[in-house]
Amino acid sequence: MFAIIDAHGRVAQAGRVLRPRYLLSLVAAMFAVYLAVLHPWLLRWGATAAEQQMILPGDELAQPSAVRATRAVTIDAPPEKIWPWLLQIGQDRSGFYSYTWLENLALAAMPEVHEIRPEWQQRQIGDRVPMARQDVFGGPMRDVTTLPVDVLQPGQAIGHLPCVYVLQPIDARSTRLLCREYNTMPLLVRWLLWDPMHFTVERRMMLGIKALAEGRVYPQPALAIPARIGWAAVGIGVLGLFLAQRRRWPWLLVPSAVAAPVLLTTGNADGALAGFLAVGITLLGALLWGRRWWPPFSLIAALVLLVLLVTPEAYVAFGLIFDLLILLAIAVALGSRQRHQPAAMRGPTPGAV
Protein backbone atom coordinates (compact mmCIF):
# COMPACT_ATOMS: atom_id res chain seq x y z
CA MET A 1 0.00 0.00 0.00
CA PHE A 2 1.32 3.43 -0.94
CA ALA A 3 1.37 5.98 1.82
CA ILE A 4 2.40 9.56 2.49
CA ILE A 5 3.11 11.36 5.75
CA ASP A 6 1.02 14.45 6.43
CA ALA A 7 2.10 17.58 8.32
CA HIS A 8 0.90 16.14 11.65
CA GLY A 9 2.85 12.92 11.29
CA ARG A 10 -0.27 10.88 10.56
CA VAL A 11 -0.27 8.34 7.76
CA ALA A 12 -2.56 9.26 4.88
CA GLN A 13 -3.18 6.37 2.55
CA ALA A 14 -2.64 7.18 -1.12
CA GLY A 15 -3.93 3.84 -2.34
CA ARG A 16 -7.23 5.30 -3.48
CA VAL A 17 -5.49 7.90 -5.63
CA LEU A 18 -3.35 5.19 -7.19
CA ARG A 19 -6.19 2.82 -8.01
CA PRO A 20 -6.04 1.46 -11.57
CA ARG A 21 -9.11 3.32 -12.76
CA TYR A 22 -7.69 6.67 -11.65
CA LEU A 23 -4.32 5.99 -13.23
CA LEU A 24 -5.84 4.80 -16.49
CA SER A 25 -8.13 7.85 -16.53
CA LEU A 26 -5.07 10.05 -16.16
CA VAL A 27 -3.34 8.26 -19.03
CA ALA A 28 -6.46 8.73 -21.19
CA ALA A 29 -6.50 12.45 -20.33
CA MET A 30 -2.81 12.74 -21.30
CA PHE A 31 -3.55 11.03 -24.61
CA ALA A 32 -6.36 13.49 -25.29
CA VAL A 33 -3.97 16.39 -24.61
CA TYR A 34 -1.47 14.81 -26.99
CA LEU A 35 -4.01 14.62 -29.82
CA ALA A 36 -5.45 18.10 -29.22
CA VAL A 37 -2.30 20.07 -28.38
CA LEU A 38 0.99 18.24 -28.81
CA HIS A 39 0.33 16.49 -32.12
CA PRO A 40 -0.53 19.69 -34.06
CA TRP A 41 2.48 21.39 -32.45
CA LEU A 42 4.98 18.69 -33.42
CA LEU A 43 3.85 18.86 -37.06
CA ARG A 44 4.81 22.56 -37.28
CA TRP A 45 7.59 22.82 -34.70
CA GLY A 46 9.56 26.04 -35.19
CA ALA A 47 7.94 26.86 -38.55
CA THR A 48 6.01 30.04 -39.30
CA ALA A 49 2.63 29.97 -41.02
CA ALA A 50 4.29 31.23 -44.23
CA GLU A 51 6.90 28.47 -44.12
CA GLN A 52 4.22 25.83 -43.66
CA GLN A 53 2.50 27.02 -46.88
CA MET A 54 5.72 27.63 -48.83
CA ILE A 55 6.49 25.60 -51.94
CA LEU A 56 9.77 23.78 -51.29
CA PRO A 57 12.04 21.47 -53.34
CA GLY A 58 10.61 17.96 -53.19
CA ASP A 59 6.96 19.03 -53.17
CA GLU A 60 6.67 18.04 -56.82
CA LEU A 61 7.72 14.47 -55.99
CA ALA A 62 5.26 13.89 -53.13
CA GLN A 63 1.92 12.21 -53.57
CA PRO A 64 -0.98 14.70 -53.65
CA SER A 65 -2.63 12.84 -50.76
CA ALA A 66 0.45 13.06 -48.51
CA VAL A 67 0.09 14.89 -45.20
CA ARG A 68 2.79 17.55 -44.97
CA ALA A 69 4.67 18.61 -41.85
CA THR A 70 7.09 21.53 -41.86
CA ARG A 71 9.62 22.10 -39.09
CA ALA A 72 12.26 24.79 -38.87
CA VAL A 73 15.09 26.21 -36.78
CA THR A 74 17.23 29.33 -37.10
CA ILE A 75 20.98 28.72 -37.32
CA ASP A 76 23.47 31.52 -36.66
CA ALA A 77 25.62 30.59 -39.63
CA PRO A 78 25.45 31.10 -43.42
CA PRO A 79 24.30 28.22 -45.67
CA GLU A 80 27.87 27.39 -46.74
CA LYS A 81 28.67 26.53 -43.10
CA ILE A 82 25.62 24.25 -42.80
CA TRP A 83 25.62 22.48 -46.17
CA PRO A 84 28.73 20.31 -45.46
CA TRP A 85 27.00 18.81 -42.41
CA LEU A 86 23.95 17.92 -44.51
CA LEU A 87 26.18 16.15 -47.03
CA GLN A 88 27.71 14.07 -44.23
CA ILE A 89 24.39 12.62 -43.04
CA GLY A 90 24.37 8.83 -42.96
CA GLN A 91 25.48 5.91 -40.82
CA ASP A 92 28.56 5.55 -43.02
CA ARG A 93 29.53 9.20 -42.45
CA SER A 94 28.68 11.50 -39.51
CA GLY A 95 25.49 9.77 -38.44
CA PHE A 96 22.24 11.69 -38.10
CA TYR A 97 23.25 14.16 -35.35
CA SER A 98 20.35 12.87 -33.26
CA TYR A 99 19.92 10.57 -30.25
CA THR A 100 22.75 8.11 -30.91
CA TRP A 101 21.82 6.17 -27.77
CA LEU A 102 18.30 5.58 -29.13
CA GLU A 103 19.50 4.73 -32.63
CA ASN A 104 21.99 2.23 -31.26
CA LEU A 105 19.25 0.47 -29.32
CA ALA A 106 18.27 -0.79 -32.78
CA LEU A 107 21.91 -1.91 -33.31
CA ALA A 108 22.47 0.81 -35.93
CA ALA A 109 26.10 1.38 -34.83
CA MET A 110 25.57 5.08 -35.42
CA PRO A 111 28.78 7.13 -35.34
CA GLU A 112 29.26 10.61 -33.90
CA VAL A 113 31.65 12.62 -36.05
CA HIS A 114 32.05 16.30 -35.16
CA GLU A 115 34.30 17.42 -37.99
CA ILE A 116 33.99 18.12 -41.71
CA ARG A 117 35.60 15.41 -43.87
CA PRO A 118 36.49 16.42 -47.47
CA GLU A 119 35.95 12.86 -48.72
CA TRP A 120 32.31 13.04 -47.62
CA GLN A 121 31.43 16.21 -49.52
CA GLN A 122 29.89 14.56 -52.58
CA ARG A 123 26.33 13.42 -53.12
CA GLN A 124 24.31 12.74 -56.24
CA ILE A 125 20.75 11.77 -57.10
CA GLY A 126 20.21 8.07 -56.48
CA ASP A 127 22.86 7.68 -53.77
CA ARG A 128 21.74 5.39 -50.95
CA VAL A 129 22.16 6.86 -47.46
CA PRO A 130 22.41 4.05 -44.88
CA MET A 131 20.48 4.34 -41.62
CA ALA A 132 22.22 1.32 -40.05
CA ARG A 133 25.36 -0.76 -40.58
CA GLN A 134 25.01 -2.54 -43.89
CA ASP A 135 27.17 -5.52 -42.94
CA VAL A 136 24.31 -6.49 -40.61
CA PHE A 137 21.22 -4.89 -42.16
CA GLY A 138 22.20 -4.88 -45.83
CA GLY A 139 21.36 -7.50 -48.42
CA PRO A 140 17.61 -8.20 -48.47
CA MET A 141 17.05 -5.36 -45.97
CA ARG A 142 18.98 -2.76 -48.01
CA ASP A 143 15.89 -0.99 -49.34
CA VAL A 144 14.47 -0.67 -45.82
CA THR A 145 17.67 0.44 -44.10
CA THR A 146 18.89 2.94 -46.72
CA LEU A 147 17.36 6.14 -48.06
CA PRO A 148 17.75 7.24 -51.70
CA VAL A 149 18.74 10.84 -52.43
CA ASP A 150 15.67 12.09 -54.34
CA VAL A 151 16.28 15.84 -54.08
CA LEU A 152 19.62 17.59 -54.55
CA GLN A 153 20.09 21.30 -55.15
CA PRO A 154 23.70 22.04 -54.10
CA GLY A 155 23.94 24.52 -51.28
CA GLN A 156 20.15 24.70 -50.91
CA ALA A 157 18.26 21.41 -50.60
CA ILE A 158 18.94 17.72 -50.10
CA GLY A 159 16.69 14.91 -49.06
CA HIS A 160 14.85 11.72 -49.59
CA LEU A 161 11.14 11.21 -49.44
CA PRO A 162 9.62 11.40 -46.94
CA CYS A 163 12.01 14.17 -45.68
CA VAL A 164 13.73 17.04 -47.49
CA TYR A 165 16.03 19.58 -45.81
CA VAL A 166 16.13 23.12 -47.21
CA LEU A 167 18.41 26.06 -46.40
CA GLN A 168 17.02 29.57 -46.70
CA PRO A 169 19.34 32.51 -45.91
CA ILE A 170 18.00 35.21 -43.59
CA ASP A 171 21.02 37.50 -43.88
CA ALA A 172 24.78 37.15 -44.28
CA ARG A 173 25.16 35.44 -40.89
CA SER A 174 21.99 33.40 -40.29
CA THR A 175 19.91 30.77 -42.05
CA ARG A 176 16.62 28.95 -41.65
CA LEU A 177 16.91 25.16 -41.81
CA LEU A 178 13.55 23.72 -42.88
CA CYS A 179 12.47 20.12 -42.94
CA ARG A 180 9.48 19.21 -45.10
CA GLU A 181 8.04 15.78 -44.36
CA TYR A 182 5.49 13.89 -46.45
CA ASN A 183 3.43 11.10 -44.92
CA THR A 184 0.98 8.68 -46.53
CA MET A 185 0.67 6.23 -43.63
CA PRO A 186 -2.72 5.24 -42.20
CA LEU A 187 -4.06 7.80 -39.75
CA LEU A 188 -3.68 5.80 -36.52
CA VAL A 189 -0.20 4.59 -37.42
CA ARG A 190 0.84 8.16 -38.12
CA TRP A 191 -0.73 9.64 -34.98
CA LEU A 192 0.39 6.97 -32.54
CA LEU A 193 3.73 5.80 -33.94
CA TRP A 194 5.39 7.64 -36.79
CA ASP A 195 4.70 11.29 -35.94
CA PRO A 196 5.89 11.26 -32.31
CA MET A 197 8.80 8.89 -33.04
CA HIS A 198 10.07 10.76 -36.07
CA PHE A 199 9.58 14.20 -34.52
CA THR A 200 11.65 13.19 -31.50
CA VAL A 201 14.71 12.20 -33.54
CA GLU A 202 14.25 14.83 -36.25
CA ARG A 203 14.09 17.76 -33.84
CA ARG A 204 17.24 16.51 -32.11
CA MET A 205 18.89 16.16 -35.53
CA MET A 206 18.07 19.75 -36.49
CA LEU A 207 19.32 21.04 -33.14
CA GLY A 208 22.46 18.95 -33.54
CA ILE A 209 23.17 20.45 -36.98
CA LYS A 210 22.53 23.92 -35.54
CA ALA A 211 25.07 23.37 -32.75
CA LEU A 212 27.73 21.96 -35.13
CA ALA A 213 27.33 24.78 -37.65
CA GLU A 214 27.55 27.35 -34.85
CA GLY A 215 30.62 25.67 -33.36
CA ARG A 216 28.93 24.78 -30.07
CA VAL A 217 28.95 21.67 -27.90
CA TYR A 218 25.45 20.21 -27.55
CA PRO A 219 24.23 19.36 -25.00
CA GLN A 220 26.16 21.64 -22.67
CA PRO A 221 28.66 19.78 -20.44
CA ALA A 222 27.25 21.57 -17.37
CA LEU A 223 24.02 19.61 -17.92
CA ALA A 224 25.40 16.49 -19.60
CA ILE A 225 27.73 15.55 -16.73
CA PRO A 226 25.10 15.50 -13.92
CA ALA A 227 22.70 13.77 -16.33
CA ARG A 228 25.24 11.02 -16.97
CA ILE A 229 25.69 10.63 -13.21
CA GLY A 230 21.92 10.21 -12.84
CA TRP A 231 21.78 7.51 -15.51
CA ALA A 232 24.70 5.63 -13.95
CA ALA A 233 23.27 5.86 -10.42
CA VAL A 234 19.87 4.50 -11.49
CA GLY A 235 21.58 1.73 -13.44
CA ILE A 236 23.50 0.71 -10.30
CA GLY A 237 20.30 0.91 -8.27
CA VAL A 238 18.33 -1.33 -10.64
CA LEU A 239 21.20 -3.82 -10.76
CA GLY A 240 21.31 -3.81 -6.95
CA LEU A 241 17.58 -4.57 -6.71
CA PHE A 242 18.03 -7.59 -8.97
CA LEU A 243 20.96 -8.83 -6.90
CA ALA A 244 19.29 -8.14 -3.55
CA GLN A 245 17.37 -11.42 -3.65
CA ARG A 246 18.62 -14.70 -5.06
CA ARG A 247 15.28 -15.51 -6.68
CA ARG A 248 15.65 -12.42 -8.91
CA TRP A 249 19.08 -13.37 -10.22
CA PRO A 250 17.82 -15.42 -13.21
CA TRP A 251 15.57 -12.54 -14.28
CA LEU A 252 18.64 -10.32 -14.60
CA LEU A 253 19.41 -12.19 -17.81
CA VAL A 254 16.45 -10.53 -19.56
CA PRO A 255 17.61 -6.86 -19.42
CA SER A 256 21.20 -8.07 -19.86
CA ALA A 257 20.18 -9.83 -23.07
CA VAL A 258 18.96 -6.45 -24.38
CA ALA A 259 21.98 -4.44 -23.23
CA ALA A 260 24.78 -6.84 -24.19
CA PRO A 261 24.18 -6.90 -28.00
CA VAL A 262 23.96 -3.09 -28.05
CA LEU A 263 27.26 -2.75 -26.23
CA LEU A 264 29.04 -5.47 -28.19
CA THR A 265 27.91 -4.44 -31.68
CA THR A 266 27.89 -0.64 -31.31
CA GLY A 267 30.17 0.08 -28.34
CA ASN A 268 27.61 2.62 -27.14
CA ALA A 269 27.32 2.39 -23.34
CA ASP A 270 24.50 4.96 -23.20
CA GLY A 271 22.32 2.90 -25.53
CA ALA A 272 23.12 -0.31 -23.64
CA LEU A 273 22.23 1.33 -20.32
CA ALA A 274 18.98 2.74 -21.73
CA GLY A 275 17.94 -0.71 -22.93
CA PHE A 276 18.92 -2.30 -19.62
CA LEU A 277 16.87 0.24 -17.63
CA ALA A 278 13.81 0.13 -19.90
CA VAL A 279 13.51 -3.64 -19.62
CA GLY A 280 14.89 -3.91 -16.08
CA ILE A 281 12.52 -1.40 -14.49
CA THR A 282 9.54 -2.96 -16.29
CA LEU A 283 10.51 -6.43 -15.11
CA LEU A 284 11.33 -5.37 -11.54
CA GLY A 285 7.94 -3.71 -11.15
CA ALA A 286 6.21 -6.89 -12.29
CA LEU A 287 8.28 -9.01 -9.90
CA LEU A 288 7.67 -6.72 -6.92
CA TRP A 289 3.99 -5.84 -7.37
CA GLY A 290 2.55 -8.34 -9.85
CA ARG A 291 -0.66 -7.21 -11.52
CA ARG A 292 -0.75 -4.02 -9.42
CA TRP A 293 2.29 -2.82 -11.34
CA TRP A 294 0.68 -2.36 -14.76
CA PRO A 295 -1.59 0.66 -14.07
CA PRO A 296 1.29 2.75 -12.62
CA PHE A 297 3.54 1.40 -15.38
CA SER A 298 1.13 2.78 -17.99
CA LEU A 299 1.41 6.18 -16.33
CA ILE A 300 5.22 5.96 -16.22
CA ALA A 301 5.31 4.98 -19.90
CA ALA A 302 3.09 7.95 -20.78
CA LEU A 303 5.36 10.30 -18.82
CA VAL A 304 8.45 8.89 -20.58
CA LEU A 305 6.85 9.56 -23.97
CA LEU A 306 5.90 13.05 -22.80
CA VAL A 307 9.50 13.81 -21.84
CA LEU A 308 10.70 12.59 -25.24
CA LEU A 309 8.23 14.88 -26.98
CA VAL A 310 8.45 18.11 -25.01
CA THR A 311 12.15 18.28 -24.08
CA PRO A 312 14.69 19.20 -26.78
CA GLU A 313 17.38 17.02 -25.14
CA ALA A 314 15.77 13.89 -23.72
CA TYR A 315 18.96 12.19 -22.53
CA VAL A 316 19.78 15.15 -20.29
CA ALA A 317 16.15 15.48 -19.17
CA PHE A 318 15.97 11.83 -18.08
CA GLY A 319 19.33 12.07 -16.34
CA LEU A 320 18.32 15.15 -14.35
CA ILE A 321 15.00 13.51 -13.45
CA PHE A 322 16.97 10.52 -12.16
CA ASP A 323 19.11 12.90 -10.09
CA LEU A 324 16.00 14.45 -8.54
CA LEU A 325 14.45 11.06 -7.79
CA ILE A 326 17.67 9.90 -6.11
CA LEU A 327 17.84 13.06 -3.97
CA LEU A 328 14.16 12.62 -3.06
CA ALA A 329 14.74 8.98 -2.08
CA ILE A 330 17.70 10.00 0.10
CA ALA A 331 15.65 12.74 1.77
CA VAL A 332 12.75 10.34 2.45
CA ALA A 333 15.13 7.70 3.83
CA LEU A 334 16.81 10.21 6.14
CA GLY A 335 13.45 11.55 7.29
CA SER A 336 12.16 8.05 7.99
CA ARG A 337 15.30 7.21 9.93
CA GLN A 338 14.94 10.38 12.01
CA ARG A 339 11.30 9.61 12.82
CA HIS A 340 12.12 6.09 13.98
CA GLN A 341 15.12 7.10 16.07
CA PRO A 342 14.67 6.71 19.84
CA ALA A 343 13.90 10.04 21.51
CA ALA A 344 17.08 9.86 23.60
CA MET A 345 19.21 9.76 20.46
CA ARG A 346 17.57 12.81 18.87
CA GLY A 347 19.00 15.30 21.34
CA PRO A 348 17.06 17.78 23.46
CA THR A 349 13.87 19.27 22.11
CA PRO A 350 14.41 22.91 21.02
CA GLY A 351 13.28 25.26 23.79
CA ALA A 352 13.42 22.58 26.50
CA VAL A 353 15.01 23.56 29.87
Coordinates of C-alpha atoms in Angstrom, one line a residue:
M1 CA 0.0 0.0 0.0
F2 CA 1.3 3.4 -0.9
A3 CA 1.4 6.0 1.8
I4 CA 2.4 9.6 2.5
I5 CA 3.1 11.4 5.7
D6 CA 1.0 14.5 6.4
A7 CA 2.1 17.6 8.3
H8 CA 0.9 16.1 11.6
G9 CA 2.8 12.9 11.3
R10 CA -0.3 10.9 10.6
V11 CA -0.3 8.3 7.8
A12 CA -2.6 9.3 4.9
Q13 CA -3.2 6.4 2.5
A14 CA -2.6 7.2 -1.1
G15 CA -3.9 3.8 -2.3
R16 CA -7.2 5.3 -3.5
V17 CA -5.5 7.9 -5.6
L18 CA -3.4 5.2 -7.2
R19 CA -6.2 2.8 -8.0
P20 CA -6.0 1.5 -11.6
R21 CA -9.1 3.3 -12.8
Y22 CA -7.7 6.7 -11.7
L23 CA -4.3 6.0 -13.2
L24 CA -5.8 4.8 -16.5
S25 CA -8.1 7.8 -16.5
L26 CA -5.1 10.1 -16.2
V27 CA -3.3 8.3 -19.0
A28 CA -6.5 8.7 -21.2
A29 CA -6.5 12.5 -20.3
M30 CA -2.8 12.7 -21.3
F31 CA -3.6 11.0 -24.6
A32 CA -6.4 13.5 -25.3
V33 CA -4.0 16.4 -24.6
Y34 CA -1.5 14.8 -27.0
L35 CA -4.0 14.6 -29.8
A36 CA -5.4 18.1 -29.2
V37 CA -2.3 20.1 -28.4
L38 CA 1.0 18.2 -28.8
H39 CA 0.3 16.5 -32.1
P40 CA -0.5 19.7 -34.1
W41 CA 2.5 21.4 -32.5
L42 CA 5.0 18.7 -33.4
L43 CA 3.9 18.9 -37.1
R44 CA 4.8 22.6 -37.3
W45 CA 7.6 22.8 -34.7
G46 CA 9.6 26.0 -35.2
A47 CA 7.9 26.9 -38.5
T48 CA 6.0 30.0 -39.3
A49 CA 2.6 30.0 -41.0
A50 CA 4.3 31.2 -44.2
E51 CA 6.9 28.5 -44.1
Q52 CA 4.2 25.8 -43.7
Q53 CA 2.5 27.0 -46.9
M54 CA 5.7 27.6 -48.8
I55 CA 6.5 25.6 -51.9
L56 CA 9.8 23.8 -51.3
P57 CA 12.0 21.5 -53.3
G58 CA 10.6 18.0 -53.2
D59 CA 7.0 19.0 -53.2
E60 CA 6.7 18.0 -56.8
L61 CA 7.7 14.5 -56.0
A62 CA 5.3 13.9 -53.1
Q63 CA 1.9 12.2 -53.6
P64 CA -1.0 14.7 -53.7
S65 CA -2.6 12.8 -50.8
A66 CA 0.4 13.1 -48.5
V67 CA 0.1 14.9 -45.2
R68 CA 2.8 17.6 -45.0
A69 CA 4.7 18.6 -41.9
T70 CA 7.1 21.5 -41.9
R71 CA 9.6 22.1 -39.1
A72 CA 12.3 24.8 -38.9
V73 CA 15.1 26.2 -36.8
T74 CA 17.2 29.3 -37.1
I75 CA 21.0 28.7 -37.3
D76 CA 23.5 31.5 -36.7
A77 CA 25.6 30.6 -39.6
P78 CA 25.5 31.1 -43.4
P79 CA 24.3 28.2 -45.7
E80 CA 27.9 27.4 -46.7
K81 CA 28.7 26.5 -43.1
I82 CA 25.6 24.3 -42.8
W83 CA 25.6 22.5 -46.2
P84 CA 28.7 20.3 -45.5
W85 CA 27.0 18.8 -42.4
L86 CA 24.0 17.9 -44.5
L87 CA 26.2 16.1 -47.0
Q88 CA 27.7 14.1 -44.2
I89 CA 24.4 12.6 -43.0
G90 CA 24.4 8.8 -43.0
Q91 CA 25.5 5.9 -40.8
D92 CA 28.6 5.6 -43.0
R93 CA 29.5 9.2 -42.5
S94 CA 28.7 11.5 -39.5
G95 CA 25.5 9.8 -38.4
F96 CA 22.2 11.7 -38.1
Y97 CA 23.2 14.2 -35.3
S98 CA 20.3 12.9 -33.3
Y99 CA 19.9 10.6 -30.3
T100 CA 22.8 8.1 -30.9
W101 CA 21.8 6.2 -27.8
L102 CA 18.3 5.6 -29.1
E103 CA 19.5 4.7 -32.6
N104 CA 22.0 2.2 -31.3
L105 CA 19.3 0.5 -29.3
A106 CA 18.3 -0.8 -32.8
L107 CA 21.9 -1.9 -33.3
A108 CA 22.5 0.8 -35.9
A109 CA 26.1 1.4 -34.8
M110 CA 25.6 5.1 -35.4
P111 CA 28.8 7.1 -35.3
E112 CA 29.3 10.6 -33.9
V113 CA 31.7 12.6 -36.1
H114 CA 32.0 16.3 -35.2
E115 CA 34.3 17.4 -38.0
I116 CA 34.0 18.1 -41.7
R117 CA 35.6 15.4 -43.9
P118 CA 36.5 16.4 -47.5
E119 CA 36.0 12.9 -48.7
W120 CA 32.3 13.0 -47.6
Q121 CA 31.4 16.2 -49.5
Q122 CA 29.9 14.6 -52.6
R123 CA 26.3 13.4 -53.1
Q124 CA 24.3 12.7 -56.2
I125 CA 20.8 11.8 -57.1
G126 CA 20.2 8.1 -56.5
D127 CA 22.9 7.7 -53.8
R128 CA 21.7 5.4 -51.0
V129 CA 22.2 6.9 -47.5
P130 CA 22.4 4.0 -44.9
M131 CA 20.5 4.3 -41.6
A132 CA 22.2 1.3 -40.1
R133 CA 25.4 -0.8 -40.6
Q134 CA 25.0 -2.5 -43.9
D135 CA 27.2 -5.5 -42.9
V136 CA 24.3 -6.5 -40.6
F137 CA 21.2 -4.9 -42.2
G138 CA 22.2 -4.9 -45.8
G139 CA 21.4 -7.5 -48.4
P140 CA 17.6 -8.2 -48.5
M141 CA 17.0 -5.4 -46.0
R142 CA 19.0 -2.8 -48.0
D143 CA 15.9 -1.0 -49.3
V144 CA 14.5 -0.7 -45.8
T145 CA 17.7 0.4 -44.1
T146 CA 18.9 2.9 -46.7
L147 CA 17.4 6.1 -48.1
P148 CA 17.8 7.2 -51.7
V149 CA 18.7 10.8 -52.4
D150 CA 15.7 12.1 -54.3
V151 CA 16.3 15.8 -54.1
L152 CA 19.6 17.6 -54.5
Q153 CA 20.1 21.3 -55.1
P154 CA 23.7 22.0 -54.1
G155 CA 23.9 24.5 -51.3
Q156 CA 20.1 24.7 -50.9
A157 CA 18.3 21.4 -50.6
I158 CA 18.9 17.7 -50.1
G159 CA 16.7 14.9 -49.1
H160 CA 14.9 11.7 -49.6
L161 CA 11.1 11.2 -49.4
P162 CA 9.6 11.4 -46.9
C163 CA 12.0 14.2 -45.7
V164 CA 13.7 17.0 -47.5
Y165 CA 16.0 19.6 -45.8
V166 CA 16.1 23.1 -47.2
L167 CA 18.4 26.1 -46.4
Q168 CA 17.0 29.6 -46.7
P169 CA 19.3 32.5 -45.9
I170 CA 18.0 35.2 -43.6
D171 CA 21.0 37.5 -43.9
A172 CA 24.8 37.1 -44.3
R173 CA 25.2 35.4 -40.9
S174 CA 22.0 33.4 -40.3
T175 CA 19.9 30.8 -42.1
R176 CA 16.6 28.9 -41.6
L177 CA 16.9 25.2 -41.8
L178 CA 13.6 23.7 -42.9
C179 CA 12.5 20.1 -42.9
R180 CA 9.5 19.2 -45.1
E181 CA 8.0 15.8 -44.4
Y182 CA 5.5 13.9 -46.5
N183 CA 3.4 11.1 -44.9
T184 CA 1.0 8.7 -46.5
M185 CA 0.7 6.2 -43.6
P186 CA -2.7 5.2 -42.2
L187 CA -4.1 7.8 -39.8
L188 CA -3.7 5.8 -36.5
V189 CA -0.2 4.6 -37.4
R190 CA 0.8 8.2 -38.1
W191 CA -0.7 9.6 -35.0
L192 CA 0.4 7.0 -32.5
L193 CA 3.7 5.8 -33.9
W194 CA 5.4 7.6 -36.8
D195 CA 4.7 11.3 -35.9
P196 CA 5.9 11.3 -32.3
M197 CA 8.8 8.9 -33.0
H198 CA 10.1 10.8 -36.1
F199 CA 9.6 14.2 -34.5
T200 CA 11.6 13.2 -31.5
V201 CA 14.7 12.2 -33.5
E202 CA 14.3 14.8 -36.3
R203 CA 14.1 17.8 -33.8
R204 CA 17.2 16.5 -32.1
M205 CA 18.9 16.2 -35.5
M206 CA 18.1 19.7 -36.5
L207 CA 19.3 21.0 -33.1
G208 CA 22.5 18.9 -33.5
I209 CA 23.2 20.4 -37.0
K210 CA 22.5 23.9 -35.5
A211 CA 25.1 23.4 -32.8
L212 CA 27.7 22.0 -35.1
A213 CA 27.3 24.8 -37.7
E214 CA 27.6 27.4 -34.8
G215 CA 30.6 25.7 -33.4
R216 CA 28.9 24.8 -30.1
V217 CA 29.0 21.7 -27.9
Y218 CA 25.5 20.2 -27.6
P219 CA 24.2 19.4 -25.0
Q220 CA 26.2 21.6 -22.7
P221 CA 28.7 19.8 -20.4
A222 CA 27.2 21.6 -17.4
L223 CA 24.0 19.6 -17.9
A224 CA 25.4 16.5 -19.6
I225 CA 27.7 15.6 -16.7
P226 CA 25.1 15.5 -13.9
A227 CA 22.7 13.8 -16.3
R228 CA 25.2 11.0 -17.0
I229 CA 25.7 10.6 -13.2
G230 CA 21.9 10.2 -12.8
W231 CA 21.8 7.5 -15.5
A232 CA 24.7 5.6 -13.9
A233 CA 23.3 5.9 -10.4
V234 CA 19.9 4.5 -11.5
G235 CA 21.6 1.7 -13.4
I236 CA 23.5 0.7 -10.3
G237 CA 20.3 0.9 -8.3
V238 CA 18.3 -1.3 -10.6
L239 CA 21.2 -3.8 -10.8
G240 CA 21.3 -3.8 -6.9
L241 CA 17.6 -4.6 -6.7
F242 CA 18.0 -7.6 -9.0
L243 CA 21.0 -8.8 -6.9
A244 CA 19.3 -8.1 -3.6
Q245 CA 17.4 -11.4 -3.7
R246 CA 18.6 -14.7 -5.1
R247 CA 15.3 -15.5 -6.7
R248 CA 15.6 -12.4 -8.9
W249 CA 19.1 -13.4 -10.2
P250 CA 17.8 -15.4 -13.2
W251 CA 15.6 -12.5 -14.3
L252 CA 18.6 -10.3 -14.6
L253 CA 19.4 -12.2 -17.8
V254 CA 16.4 -10.5 -19.6
P255 CA 17.6 -6.9 -19.4
S256 CA 21.2 -8.1 -19.9
A257 CA 20.2 -9.8 -23.1
V258 CA 19.0 -6.4 -24.4
A259 CA 22.0 -4.4 -23.2
A260 CA 24.8 -6.8 -24.2
P261 CA 24.2 -6.9 -28.0
V262 CA 24.0 -3.1 -28.1
L263 CA 27.3 -2.7 -26.2
L264 CA 29.0 -5.5 -28.2
T265 CA 27.9 -4.4 -31.7
T266 CA 27.9 -0.6 -31.3
G267 CA 30.2 0.1 -28.3
N268 CA 27.6 2.6 -27.1
A269 CA 27.3 2.4 -23.3
D270 CA 24.5 5.0 -23.2
G271 CA 22.3 2.9 -25.5
A272 CA 23.1 -0.3 -23.6
L273 CA 22.2 1.3 -20.3
A274 CA 19.0 2.7 -21.7
G275 CA 17.9 -0.7 -22.9
F276 CA 18.9 -2.3 -19.6
L277 CA 16.9 0.2 -17.6
A278 CA 13.8 0.1 -19.9
V279 CA 13.5 -3.6 -19.6
G280 CA 14.9 -3.9 -16.1
I281 CA 12.5 -1.4 -14.5
T282 CA 9.5 -3.0 -16.3
L283 CA 10.5 -6.4 -15.1
L284 CA 11.3 -5.4 -11.5
G285 CA 7.9 -3.7 -11.2
A286 CA 6.2 -6.9 -12.3
L287 CA 8.3 -9.0 -9.9
L288 CA 7.7 -6.7 -6.9
W289 CA 4.0 -5.8 -7.4
G290 CA 2.6 -8.3 -9.8
R291 CA -0.7 -7.2 -11.5
R292 CA -0.7 -4.0 -9.4
W293 CA 2.3 -2.8 -11.3
W294 CA 0.7 -2.4 -14.8
P295 CA -1.6 0.7 -14.1
P296 CA 1.3 2.7 -12.6
F297 CA 3.5 1.4 -15.4
S298 CA 1.1 2.8 -18.0
L299 CA 1.4 6.2 -16.3
I300 CA 5.2 6.0 -16.2
A301 CA 5.3 5.0 -19.9
A302 CA 3.1 7.9 -20.8
L303 CA 5.4 10.3 -18.8
V304 CA 8.5 8.9 -20.6
L305 CA 6.9 9.6 -24.0
L306 CA 5.9 13.0 -22.8
V307 CA 9.5 13.8 -21.8
L308 CA 10.7 12.6 -25.2
L309 CA 8.2 14.9 -27.0
V310 CA 8.5 18.1 -25.0
T311 CA 12.1 18.3 -24.1
P312 CA 14.7 19.2 -26.8
E313 CA 17.4 17.0 -25.1
A314 CA 15.8 13.9 -23.7
Y315 CA 19.0 12.2 -22.5
V316 CA 19.8 15.1 -20.3
A317 CA 16.2 15.5 -19.2
F318 CA 16.0 11.8 -18.1
G319 CA 19.3 12.1 -16.3
L320 CA 18.3 15.1 -14.4
I321 CA 15.0 13.5 -13.5
F322 CA 17.0 10.5 -12.2
D323 CA 19.1 12.9 -10.1
L324 CA 16.0 14.5 -8.5
L325 CA 14.5 11.1 -7.8
I326 CA 17.7 9.9 -6.1
L327 CA 17.8 13.1 -4.0
L328 CA 14.2 12.6 -3.1
A329 CA 14.7 9.0 -2.1
I330 CA 17.7 10.0 0.1
A331 CA 15.6 12.7 1.8
V332 CA 12.8 10.3 2.4
A333 CA 15.1 7.7 3.8
L334 CA 16.8 10.2 6.1
G335 CA 13.4 11.5 7.3
S336 CA 12.2 8.1 8.0
R337 CA 15.3 7.2 9.9
Q338 CA 14.9 10.4 12.0
R339 CA 11.3 9.6 12.8
H340 CA 12.1 6.1 14.0
Q341 CA 15.1 7.1 16.1
P342 CA 14.7 6.7 19.8
A343 CA 13.9 10.0 21.5
A344 CA 17.1 9.9 23.6
M345 CA 19.2 9.8 20.5
R346 CA 17.6 12.8 18.9
G347 CA 19.0 15.3 21.3
P348 CA 17.1 17.8 23.5
T349 CA 13.9 19.3 22.1
P350 CA 14.4 22.9 21.0
G351 CA 13.3 25.3 23.8
A352 CA 13.4 22.6 26.5
V353 CA 15.0 23.6 29.9

